[in-house]
Amino acid sequence: MTVEVLEKAIRKAKGNARVVGKLLREICAASPRAAALIEQDLANPELSLDGCWQALKAHAKKHQSDGFWGCAVFGADPENEVVKVVLEYYKIPVEWLGGGSTETAAQPSAPAAPLDLMSLL
């Protein structure tokens, strides 16, 4: 994905739609396949960052508890409710964020040599 497409959408967005764009930036960094799909979706005015924010807001209000409808987001964790809604809005499979996918799975590496703390002095 050309980063410019998403960055332009973030600059154009207002309010909380910008936060959605920043979350999409995290998703794009985690999955090149998701990045390509998001680039295509952002070309469609109906799939704007503001449209995603409105869908997220409607979902949150529907599922609020005791008058509260917020959810903290730290990165693109596919278990987070906000991330789930954003992925659903843009039709991005959860597996693309590394949930068992070979796309982002870390390659096994050799075990690290023991660290000699005295060598740091």
PDB file of C-alpha atoms in Angstrom:
ATOM      1  CA  MET A   1       0.000   0.000   0.000  1.00  0.00           C
ATOM      2  CA  THR A   2       1.207   3.412  -0.704  1.00  0.00           C
ATOM      3  CA  VAL A   3       1.391   5.067   2.680  1.00  0.00           C
ATOM      4  CA  GLU A   4       0.351   8.346   1.070  1.00  0.00           C
ATOM      5  CA  VAL A   5      -3.237   7.150   0.523  1.00  0.00           C
ATOM      6  CA  LEU A   6      -3.817   6.477   4.205  1.00  0.00           C
ATOM      7  CA  GLU A   7      -1.828   9.516   5.357  1.00  0.00           C
ATOM      8  CA  LYS A   8      -3.878  11.759   3.059  1.00  0.00           C
ATOM      9  CA  ALA A   9      -7.085  10.283   4.468  1.00  0.00           C
ATOM     10  CA  ILE A  10      -5.841  10.881   8.032  1.00  0.00           C
ATOM     11  CA  ARG A  11      -4.967  14.525   7.255  1.00  0.00           C
ATOM     12  CA  LYS A  12      -8.384  15.031   5.661  1.00  0.00           C
ATOM     13  CA  ALA A  13     -10.278  13.391   8.549  1.00  0.00           C
ATOM     14  CA  LYS A  14     -11.575  15.303  11.526  1.00  0.00           C
ATOM     15  CA  GLY A  15     -11.966  14.362  15.181  1.00  0.00           C
ATOM     16  CA  ASN A  16     -12.131  10.694  16.077  1.00  0.00           C
ATOM     17  CA  ALA A  17     -11.977   9.621  12.436  1.00  0.00           C
ATOM     18  CA  ARG A  18      -8.268  10.535  12.626  1.00  0.00           C
ATOM     19  CA  VAL A  19      -7.857   8.022  15.448  1.00  0.00           C
ATOM     20  CA  VAL A  20      -9.414   5.356  13.218  1.00  0.00           C
ATOM     21  CA  GLY A  21      -6.815   6.267  10.589  1.00  0.00           C
ATOM     22  CA  LYS A  22      -4.008   5.855  13.106  1.00  0.00           C
ATOM     23  CA  LEU A  23      -5.351   2.430  14.052  1.00  0.00           C
ATOM     24  CA  LEU A  24      -5.464   1.532  10.354  1.00  0.00           C
ATOM     25  CA  ARG A  25      -1.815   2.592  10.158  1.00  0.00           C
ATOM     26  CA  GLU A  26      -1.037  -0.034  12.827  1.00  0.00           C
ATOM     27  CA  ILE A  27      -3.076  -2.649  10.959  1.00  0.00           C
ATOM     28  CA  CYS A  28      -1.248  -1.858   7.710  1.00  0.00           C
ATOM     29  CA  ALA A  29       2.097  -2.237   9.460  1.00  0.00           C
ATOM     30  CA  ALA A  30       1.018  -5.668  10.717  1.00  0.00           C
ATOM     31  CA  SER A  31      -0.330  -6.952   7.403  1.00  0.00           C
ATOM     32  CA  PRO A  32       0.593  -6.022   3.821  1.00  0.00           C
ATOM     33  CA  ARG A  33      -2.537  -7.809   2.590  1.00  0.00           C
ATOM     34  CA  ALA A  34      -4.717  -5.666   4.852  1.00  0.00           C
ATOM     35  CA  ALA A  35      -2.846  -2.570   3.642  1.00  0.00           C
ATOM     36  CA  ALA A  36      -3.709  -3.338   0.016  1.00  0.00           C
ATOM     37  CA  LEU A  37      -7.366  -3.858   0.887  1.00  0.00           C
ATOM     38  CA  ILE A  38      -7.543  -0.655   2.942  1.00  0.00           C
ATOM     39  CA  GLU A  39      -6.012   1.303   0.064  1.00  0.00           C
ATOM     40  CA  GLN A  40      -8.787   0.061  -2.239  1.00  0.00           C
ATOM     41  CA  ASP A  41     -11.474   0.747   0.358  1.00  0.00           C
ATOM     42  CA  LEU A  42     -10.339   4.312   1.003  1.00  0.00           C
ATOM     43  CA  ALA A  43     -10.896   5.041  -2.689  1.00  0.00           C
ATOM     44  CA  ASN A  44     -14.604   4.458  -2.006  1.00  0.00           C
ATOM     45  CA  PRO A  45     -16.192   7.485  -0.250  1.00  0.00           C
ATOM     46  CA  GLU A  46     -18.637   5.169   1.547  1.00  0.00           C
ATOM     47  CA  LEU A  47     -15.704   3.467   3.289  1.00  0.00           C
ATOM     48  CA  SER A  48     -14.085   6.627   4.629  1.00  0.00           C
ATOM     49  CA  LEU A  49     -12.428   6.970   8.005  1.00  0.00           C
ATOM     50  CA  ASP A  50     -15.440   8.966   9.193  1.00  0.00           C
ATOM     51  CA  GLY A  51     -17.779   6.198   8.044  1.00  0.00           C
ATOM     52  CA  CYS A  52     -15.739   3.688  10.028  1.00  0.00           C
ATOM     53  CA  TRP A  53     -15.826   5.957  13.083  1.00  0.00           C
ATOM     54  CA  GLN A  54     -19.620   6.241  12.811  1.00  0.00           C
ATOM     55  CA  ALA A  55     -19.922   2.429  12.624  1.00  0.00           C
ATOM     56  CA  LEU A  56     -17.608   2.080  15.615  1.00  0.00           C
ATOM     57  CA  LYS A  57     -19.564   4.674  17.581  1.00  0.00           C
ATOM     58  CA  ALA A  58     -22.888   2.951  16.797  1.00  0.00           C
ATOM     59  CA  HIS A  59     -21.438  -0.400  17.882  1.00  0.00           C
ATOM     60  CA  ALA A  60     -20.105   1.086  21.111  1.00  0.00           C
ATOM     61  CA  LYS A  61     -23.386   2.772  22.019  1.00  0.00           C
ATOM     62  CA  LYS A  62     -25.286  -0.441  21.312  1.00  0.00           C
ATOM     63  CA  HIS A  63     -23.007  -2.408  23.639  1.00  0.00           C
ATOM     64  CA  GLN A  64     -22.452   0.212  26.336  1.00  0.00           C
ATOM     65  CA  SER A  65     -22.462  -0.748  29.984  1.00  0.00           C
ATOM     66  CA  ASP A  66     -23.582   1.598  32.761  1.00  0.00           C
ATOM     67  CA  GLY A  67     -23.615   4.553  30.371  1.00  0.00           C
ATOM     68  CA  PHE A  68     -19.992   3.976  29.346  1.00  0.00           C
ATOM     69  CA  TRP A  69     -19.075   3.037  25.789  1.00  0.00           C
ATOM     70  CA  GLY A  70     -15.327   3.406  25.588  1.00  0.00           C
ATOM     71  CA  CYS A  71     -12.628   0.818  24.974  1.00  0.00           C
ATOM     72  CA  ALA A  72      -8.887   1.328  25.314  1.00  0.00           C
ATOM     73  CA  VAL A  73      -6.832   0.406  22.256  1.00  0.00           C
ATOM     74  CA  PHE A  74      -3.133  -0.389  22.365  1.00  0.00           C
ATOM     75  CA  GLY A  75      -1.910  -1.463  18.932  1.00  0.00           C
ATOM     76  CA  ALA A  76      -3.690  -3.698  16.460  1.00  0.00           C
ATOM     77  CA  ASP A  77      -4.638  -6.504  18.858  1.00  0.00           C
ATOM     78  CA  PRO A  78      -7.230  -8.622  17.009  1.00  0.00           C
ATOM     79  CA  GLU A  79      -8.816  -9.541  20.368  1.00  0.00           C
ATOM     80  CA  ASN A  80      -9.676  -5.884  21.098  1.00  0.00           C
ATOM     81  CA  GLU A  81     -13.323  -5.009  20.427  1.00  0.00           C
ATOM     82  CA  VAL A  82     -12.456  -1.764  18.619  1.00  0.00           C
ATOM     83  CA  VAL A  83     -10.002  -3.542  16.340  1.00  0.00           C
ATOM     84  CA  LYS A  84     -12.600  -6.233  15.631  1.00  0.00           C
ATOM     85  CA  VAL A  85     -15.154  -3.619  14.532  1.00  0.00           C
ATOM     86  CA  VAL A  86     -12.622  -1.819  12.312  1.00  0.00           C
ATOM     87  CA  LEU A  87     -11.524  -5.099  10.739  1.00  0.00           C
ATOM     88  CA  GLU A  88     -15.152  -6.020  10.117  1.00  0.00           C
ATOM     89  CA  TYR A  89     -15.920  -2.609   8.604  1.00  0.00           C
ATOM     90  CA  TYR A  90     -13.102  -2.955   6.076  1.00  0.00           C
ATOM     91  CA  LYS A  91     -13.721  -6.737   5.632  1.00  0.00           C
ATOM     92  CA  ILE A  92     -10.213  -7.654   6.787  1.00  0.00           C
ATOM     93  CA  PRO A  93      -9.901 -11.240   8.048  1.00  0.00           C
ATOM     94  CA  VAL A  94      -8.573 -11.415  11.604  1.00  0.00           C
ATOM     95  CA  GLU A  95      -6.086 -14.048  10.460  1.00  0.00           C
ATOM     96  CA  TRP A  96      -4.285 -11.396   8.417  1.00  0.00           C
ATOM     97  CA  LEU A  97      -3.065  -9.826  11.671  1.00  0.00           C
ATOM     98  CA  GLY A  98      -1.122 -12.903  12.630  1.00  0.00           C
ATOM     99  CA  GLY A  99      -3.773 -15.056  14.268  1.00  0.00           C
ATOM    100  CA  GLY A 100      -2.139 -18.248  13.001  1.00  0.00           C
ATOM    101  CA  SER A 101      -1.253 -16.723   9.645  1.00  0.00           C
ATOM    102  CA  THR A 102       2.072 -17.559   8.062  1.00  0.00           C
ATOM    103  CA  GLU A 103       2.178 -14.016   6.703  1.00  0.00           C
ATOM    104  CA  THR A 104       3.332 -12.426   9.960  1.00  0.00           C
ATOM    105  CA  ALA A 105       4.545 -15.473  11.866  1.00  0.00           C
ATOM    106  CA  ALA A 106       8.056 -15.030  13.178  1.00  0.00           C
ATOM    107  CA  GLN A 107      10.706 -17.266  11.724  1.00  0.00           C
ATOM    108  CA  PRO A 108      12.337 -19.551  14.290  1.00  0.00           C
ATOM    109  CA  SER A 109      15.777 -18.359  15.264  1.00  0.00           C
ATOM    110  CA  ALA A 110      18.771 -19.876  16.949  1.00  0.00           C
ATOM    111  CA  PRO A 111      18.751 -19.694  20.745  1.00  0.00           C
ATOM    112  CA  ALA A 112      20.512 -16.624  22.078  1.00  0.00           C
ATOM    113  CA  ALA A 113      23.878 -17.060  23.726  1.00  0.00           C
ATOM    114  CA  PRO A 114      23.857 -16.544  27.506  1.00  0.00           C
ATOM    115  CA  LEU A 115      24.498 -12.972  28.500  1.00  0.00           C
ATOM    116  CA  ASP A 116      27.554 -12.326  30.693  1.00  0.00           C
ATOM    117  CA  LEU A 117      26.568  -9.319  32.796  1.00  0.00           C
ATOM    118  CA  MET A 118      30.185  -8.730  33.809  1.00  0.00           C
ATOM    119  CA  SER A 119      31.057  -8.055  30.161  1.00  0.00           C
ATOM    120  CA  LEU A 120      28.788  -5.005  30.266  1.00  0.00           C
ATOM    121  CA  LEU A 121      30.985  -3.253  32.838  1.00  0.00           C
TER     122      LEU A 121
END
